[in-house]
Coordinates of C-alpha atoms in Angstrom, one line a residue:
M1 CA -18.3 79.8 18.5
E2 CA -19.9 78.4 15.8
T3 CA -16.6 77.7 13.8
T4 CA -15.6 75.9 17.5
E5 CA -18.0 73.8 17.1
K6 CA -18.2 73.2 13.7
V7 CA -13.7 72.3 14.1
I8 CA -14.3 70.7 16.6
A9 CA -16.8 68.1 15.2
G10 CA -14.7 67.7 11.9
A11 CA -12.0 66.7 14.4
F12 CA -14.2 63.9 16.2
V13 CA -15.2 62.7 12.6
T14 CA -11.5 62.2 10.8
V15 CA -10.9 60.5 14.5
V16 CA -13.6 58.3 14.2
G17 CA -13.3 57.4 10.8
V18 CA -9.4 56.8 11.1
S19 CA -10.6 54.7 13.6
M20 CA -13.0 52.8 12.0
L21 CA -10.5 52.0 9.3
G22 CA -8.0 50.9 11.9
T23 CA -10.4 48.1 12.8
C24 CA -11.2 47.0 9.4
S25 CA -8.1 46.8 8.9
R26 CA -7.2 44.9 11.6
N27 CA -10.6 42.7 10.9
R28 CA -9.1 42.0 7.5
S29 CA -6.0 41.0 8.7
T30 CA -7.2 39.2 11.2
Q31 CA -9.7 36.8 8.8
E32 CA -6.3 36.5 6.2
E33 CA -3.8 35.5 9.0
Y34 CA -7.2 32.8 10.3
I35 CA -7.4 31.6 6.8
R36 CA -3.4 31.4 5.9
Y37 CA -2.8 29.2 8.9
S38 CA -6.8 28.0 10.1
P39 CA -5.6 23.9 9.1
Q40 CA -6.5 22.8 5.3
P41 CA -9.3 19.4 5.5
V42 CA -7.2 16.0 5.4
P43 CA -7.7 13.6 2.8
V44 CA -9.9 10.3 4.5
P45 CA -7.6 7.6 3.8
P46 CA -8.6 4.7 1.7
A47 CA -11.0 2.9 4.0
V48 CA -8.4 -0.2 4.4
D49 CA -10.6 -1.5 7.6
S50 CA -12.5 -2.9 4.4
V51 CA -11.0 -6.3 2.7
D52 CA -13.2 -4.7 -0.7
V53 CA -10.4 -2.0 -0.5
R54 CA -7.9 -3.7 0.1
A55 CA -8.2 -7.3 -2.3
A56 CA -8.9 -4.2 -5.3
E57 CA -5.5 -1.7 -3.8
G58 CA -3.0 -4.9 -3.4
I59 CA -2.5 -4.3 0.2
I60 CA -1.1 -7.3 1.8
N61 CA -0.4 -8.2 5.2
L62 CA 3.8 -7.7 5.1
N63 CA 4.8 -8.7 8.7
E64 CA 2.8 -12.1 8.3
V65 CA 4.3 -12.4 4.9
R66 CA 8.0 -11.4 6.8
D67 CA 7.6 -14.3 9.5
S68 CA 6.4 -17.3 7.3
F69 CA 9.5 -17.1 5.1
R70 CA 11.3 -16.3 8.2
A71 CA 9.8 -20.0 9.7
T72 CA 9.2 -22.3 6.6
H73 CA 12.1 -23.7 4.6
E74 CA 9.3 -25.4 2.0
M75 CA 8.6 -23.4 -1.4
A76 CA 5.4 -24.9 -1.8
V77 CA 4.4 -24.2 2.3
F78 CA 5.5 -20.6 1.2
E79 CA 3.8 -20.5 -1.6
Q80 CA 0.3 -21.7 0.0
R81 CA 1.0 -19.5 3.3
V82 CA 0.6 -16.2 1.1
N83 CA -2.3 -17.1 -1.0
E84 CA -4.1 -18.0 2.7
I85 CA -2.8 -14.3 4.2
Y86 CA -3.4 -12.2 0.8
E87 CA -7.0 -11.0 0.5
G88 CA -7.0 -10.7 -3.6
E89 CA -9.1 -11.6 -6.1
Q90 CA -6.3 -13.7 -7.8
M91 CA -3.3 -16.0 -7.0
V92 CA -0.2 -15.0 -5.9
V93 CA 2.3 -16.5 -7.8
F94 CA 6.0 -16.5 -7.5
E95 CA 9.3 -16.4 -9.4
A96 CA 12.9 -17.2 -7.9
K97 CA 16.4 -16.7 -9.8
E98 CA 19.7 -16.4 -8.8
V99 CA 21.0 -13.1 -8.0
G100 CA 25.1 -12.5 -6.8
N101 CA 25.3 -14.3 -4.1
G102 CA 21.7 -14.9 -3.3
F103 CA 18.1 -14.8 -4.6
Q104 CA 15.0 -13.3 -5.1
L105 CA 11.7 -14.5 -5.1
L106 CA 9.3 -11.9 -6.3
A107 CA 5.3 -12.0 -5.6
R108 CA 3.2 -11.0 -7.7
E109 CA -1.4 -11.5 -8.1
D110 CA -2.0 -13.3 -11.7
L111 CA -4.9 -10.3 -12.1
D112 CA -5.2 -11.9 -15.8
G113 CA -5.7 -15.2 -14.3
S114 CA -3.1 -16.6 -17.1
K115 CA -2.0 -19.0 -15.0
S116 CA 1.5 -18.0 -16.3
T117 CA 3.4 -14.9 -15.2
T118 CA 2.4 -12.1 -18.8
A119 CA 2.5 -8.4 -18.0
S120 CA -0.3 -7.6 -17.1
D121 CA 0.6 -9.3 -13.5
D122 CA 0.4 -7.3 -10.3
L123 CA 4.2 -7.2 -8.5
L124 CA 3.2 -7.2 -4.5
F125 CA 6.6 -7.7 -3.2
T126 CA 10.2 -8.3 -3.4
L127 CA 12.6 -10.9 -0.9
S128 CA 16.6 -10.9 -1.6
V129 CA 18.7 -12.8 0.6
M130 CA 22.2 -11.8 -0.3
G131 CA 25.1 -13.5 1.6
R132 CA 23.6 -13.5 5.4
E133 CA 20.7 -10.6 4.6
A134 CA 17.1 -11.0 4.1
T135 CA 14.8 -7.7 2.6
L136 CA 11.4 -7.7 2.0
K137 CA 10.5 -5.0 -0.1
G138 CA 6.6 -4.1 -1.2
H139 CA 5.8 -2.8 -4.0
G140 CA 2.4 -0.8 -5.8
A141 CA 0.2 -0.2 -2.6
N142 CA 2.9 -1.7 -0.3
D143 CA 5.8 0.4 -1.4
Y144 CA 6.1 2.2 2.3
Y145 CA 7.4 -1.5 3.8
K146 CA 11.3 -2.6 3.9
E147 CA 12.4 -4.8 6.6
T148 CA 16.0 -6.2 6.4
W149 CA 16.9 -9.1 9.0
L150 CA 19.8 -11.8 9.4
Y151 CA 19.3 -14.6 7.4
E152 CA 20.0 -18.1 8.8
P153 CA 19.3 -20.9 6.3
P154 CA 17.6 -24.3 7.6
A155 CA 20.0 -26.5 9.6
D156 CA 20.7 -29.4 7.2
A157 CA 21.4 -26.4 4.6
A158 CA 24.8 -27.2 4.1
E159 CA 24.2 -30.7 3.3
R160 CA 21.9 -30.1 1.0
V161 CA 24.2 -27.7 -0.6
R162 CA 26.7 -30.7 -0.8
E163 CA 24.2 -33.0 -2.2
V164 CA 24.0 -31.0 -5.7
H165 CA 27.9 -29.6 -5.4
H166 CA 27.6 -30.1 -9.2
H167 CA 25.7 -26.9 -9.1
S168 CA 29.0 -24.7 -8.6
S169 CA 27.2 -21.7 -8.6
F170 CA 24.7 -22.4 -5.8
A171 CA 27.3 -24.4 -3.8
S172 CA 29.4 -21.0 -4.4
S173 CA 26.4 -19.6 -2.0
P174 CA 25.8 -21.3 1.0
F175 CA 22.7 -19.7 2.3
F176 CA 21.0 -20.4 -0.3
W177 CA 18.0 -22.0 0.9
W178 CA 17.9 -26.0 -0.4
W179 CA 14.5 -25.0 -1.2
L180 CA 15.5 -23.4 -4.3
L181 CA 18.0 -26.0 -5.5
S182 CA 16.8 -29.0 -7.7
P183 CA 19.3 -30.6 -10.5
G184 CA 19.2 -28.5 -13.4
W185 CA 17.4 -25.3 -11.5
G186 CA 17.4 -22.8 -14.3
G187 CA 14.8 -20.5 -12.3
Y188 CA 11.8 -21.0 -10.4
Y189 CA 8.1 -20.4 -11.7
T190 CA 5.0 -21.5 -9.8
P191 CA 4.4 -24.2 -11.6
M192 CA 0.6 -24.8 -13.0
A193 CA -0.4 -28.1 -10.9
R194 CA 0.0 -26.0 -7.7
Y195 CA -1.9 -23.5 -9.0
D196 CA -4.5 -25.7 -9.6
S197 CA -4.3 -27.0 -6.2
M198 CA -3.3 -24.3 -4.4
Y199 CA -6.9 -22.2 -6.1
A200 CA -8.7 -25.0 -4.7
Y201 CA -7.4 -25.4 -1.4
R202 CA -7.9 -21.2 -1.1
G203 CA -11.5 -21.8 -2.0
G204 CA -12.3 -24.0 0.8
Y205 CA -10.3 -21.4 3.4
R206 CA -12.1 -18.6 2.9
N207 CA -15.5 -20.4 4.4
S208 CA -12.4 -21.6 7.2
G209 CA -12.7 -19.5 10.3
A210 CA -9.2 -19.6 10.4
Y211 CA -9.4 -17.5 7.2
R212 CA -11.5 -15.1 9.2
D213 CA -9.0 -14.8 11.9
Q214 CA -6.5 -13.7 9.0
V215 CA -9.3 -11.2 7.9
S216 CA -8.9 -9.8 11.6
R217 CA -4.9 -10.1 11.5
N218 CA -5.0 -8.4 8.1
T219 CA -7.7 -5.7 9.5
S220 CA -5.7 -4.3 12.4
Y221 CA -2.2 -4.5 10.3
A222 CA -3.7 -2.3 7.6
R223 CA -4.9 0.1 10.8
S224 CA -1.1 0.2 12.2
K225 CA -0.2 1.5 8.5
S226 CA -3.0 3.4 7.7
S227 CA -1.1 6.3 7.4
S228 CA 0.9 5.4 4.6
F229 CA -2.2 4.1 2.2
R230 CA -3.1 8.0 1.9
N231 CA -1.5 8.0 -2.0
T232 CA -2.0 4.4 -2.6
S233 CA -3.0 6.0 -6.0
S234 CA 0.0 7.6 -6.9
T235 CA 1.9 3.9 -5.8
M236 CA -0.2 1.8 -7.5
S237 CA 1.3 -0.1 -10.9
S238 CA -0.2 0.6 -14.3
Q239 CA -1.2 -3.2 -14.1
R240 CA -2.7 -2.5 -10.9
K241 CA -4.7 0.7 -12.2
S242 CA -6.2 -0.8 -15.6
Y243 CA -7.2 -3.9 -13.2
V244 CA -9.2 -1.2 -11.2
S245 CA -10.9 1.0 -13.9
K246 CA -12.9 -2.3 -15.6
M247 CA -14.2 -2.9 -11.8
P248 CA -17.7 -2.0 -12.2
S249 CA -19.9 0.5 -10.4
T250 CA -21.8 -2.1 -8.6
S251 CA -18.2 -3.4 -7.1
G252 CA -17.3 -3.7 -3.2
Y253 CA -14.2 -1.4 -3.9
K254 CA -15.9 1.4 -5.9
Q255 CA -18.6 1.8 -3.8
K256 CA -16.2 1.9 -1.0
M257 CA -14.2 4.9 -2.3
A258 CA -17.5 6.7 -3.4
A259 CA -18.5 6.9 0.0
S260 CA -14.6 7.9 1.1
A261 CA -14.9 10.8 -0.7
R262 CA -18.0 12.0 0.5
K263 CA -16.4 12.0 3.7
T264 CA -13.7 13.9 2.6
G265 CA -16.1 16.1 0.9
T266 CA -18.3 16.2 3.7
S267 CA -14.8 17.1 6.2
A268 CA -14.0 19.9 3.4
K269 CA -17.6 21.8 4.1
S270 CA -17.2 20.9 7.6
Q271 CA -13.9 23.0 7.5
T272 CA -15.8 26.0 5.8
R273 CA -17.9 26.9 8.3
T274 CA -15.8 26.4 11.0
S275 CA -13.0 29.1 9.2
G276 CA -16.5 31.3 8.4
T277 CA -17.4 31.6 12.3
K278 CA -13.8 32.4 13.2
S279 CA -13.9 34.5 10.8
G280 CA -16.7 36.6 10.9
S281 CA -17.8 38.0 8.1
F282 CA -16.2 36.2 5.6
S283 CA -16.2 32.6 4.7
G284 CA -14.4 29.8 2.2
T285 CA -11.2 28.4 1.7
S286 CA -9.1 26.7 -1.3
N287 CA -8.8 22.6 -1.0
K288 CA -6.1 21.1 -2.8
S289 CA -6.3 17.7 -3.2
S290 CA -3.6 15.7 -3.2
S291 CA 4.6 2.0 -10.6
S292 CA 5.9 -0.7 -10.3
K293 CA 6.2 -3.5 -13.5
G294 CA 6.3 -6.8 -13.2
Y295 CA 7.7 -8.0 -16.5
G296 CA 6.9 -10.8 -18.1
G297 CA 7.8 -15.1 -18.0
F298 CA 6.6 -18.3 -19.0
R299 CA 5.6 -20.2 -15.7
G300 CA 7.7 -23.7 -16.5
S301 CA 5.9 -27.3 -15.4
S302 CA 9.2 -28.1 -13.1
G303 CA 8.5 -27.0 -9.2
F304 CA 8.7 -27.8 -5.6

């Protein structure tokens, strides 16, 4: 009888032991599956609501640039409008050149303030017109943007082209905007005289209600594109990165980015706590953090 009881007791212990091992194995498997498939902390995008961030990273409202280009028939007006839209510290300067059966405009921020196109300037966007097609392409932090539309020249474009018919290469391109044509045209750079006048104008403009309204629209635009700005550090040009690296730690941009980094860290800690709670005795998770170049040139004194 005693032997039988020992056998039964031993069998019970064995069954309980196997059951406990099975339970531990299932718990461990559940923990591993949860950790494997639980969402990892999502990087917090740059604070694009901030003018400091948009200005430092070269973010520009390209929807309004597009609208201005379609509505404007004078280079001086277009240049001024782009500098009204843009929130950066330095001026946006332009270069234009004939390309095939059309032309290309290149817009850069004059990061070194030299008033001339240098290797330090950062390309913000290009605007190309080929035949009856116009394409606006962003660069740097704006690299995500590309839009193409039917190009319609001003109503008097044909007459303007006839006026400069002696420029046969231009006359063969009837959709080349007349405001980029002038006798002896061999390319275009924002003239220094206009640079100075636009700079003076912008100083007053940025203290106006019109600029505050523009900033509000820029903020709405940036919010609508916020997912595109998650990895601006990977699309910023070497010129822009150099410019940003030289900013003091007390600058609005550096402070905003530090706050964004702290927010990312808080998000990661919160995710870790959630993971630990759901997996029982196990806590912890693994985190993974996730160039367009301008080219030199000389800005001449000729312009429009």
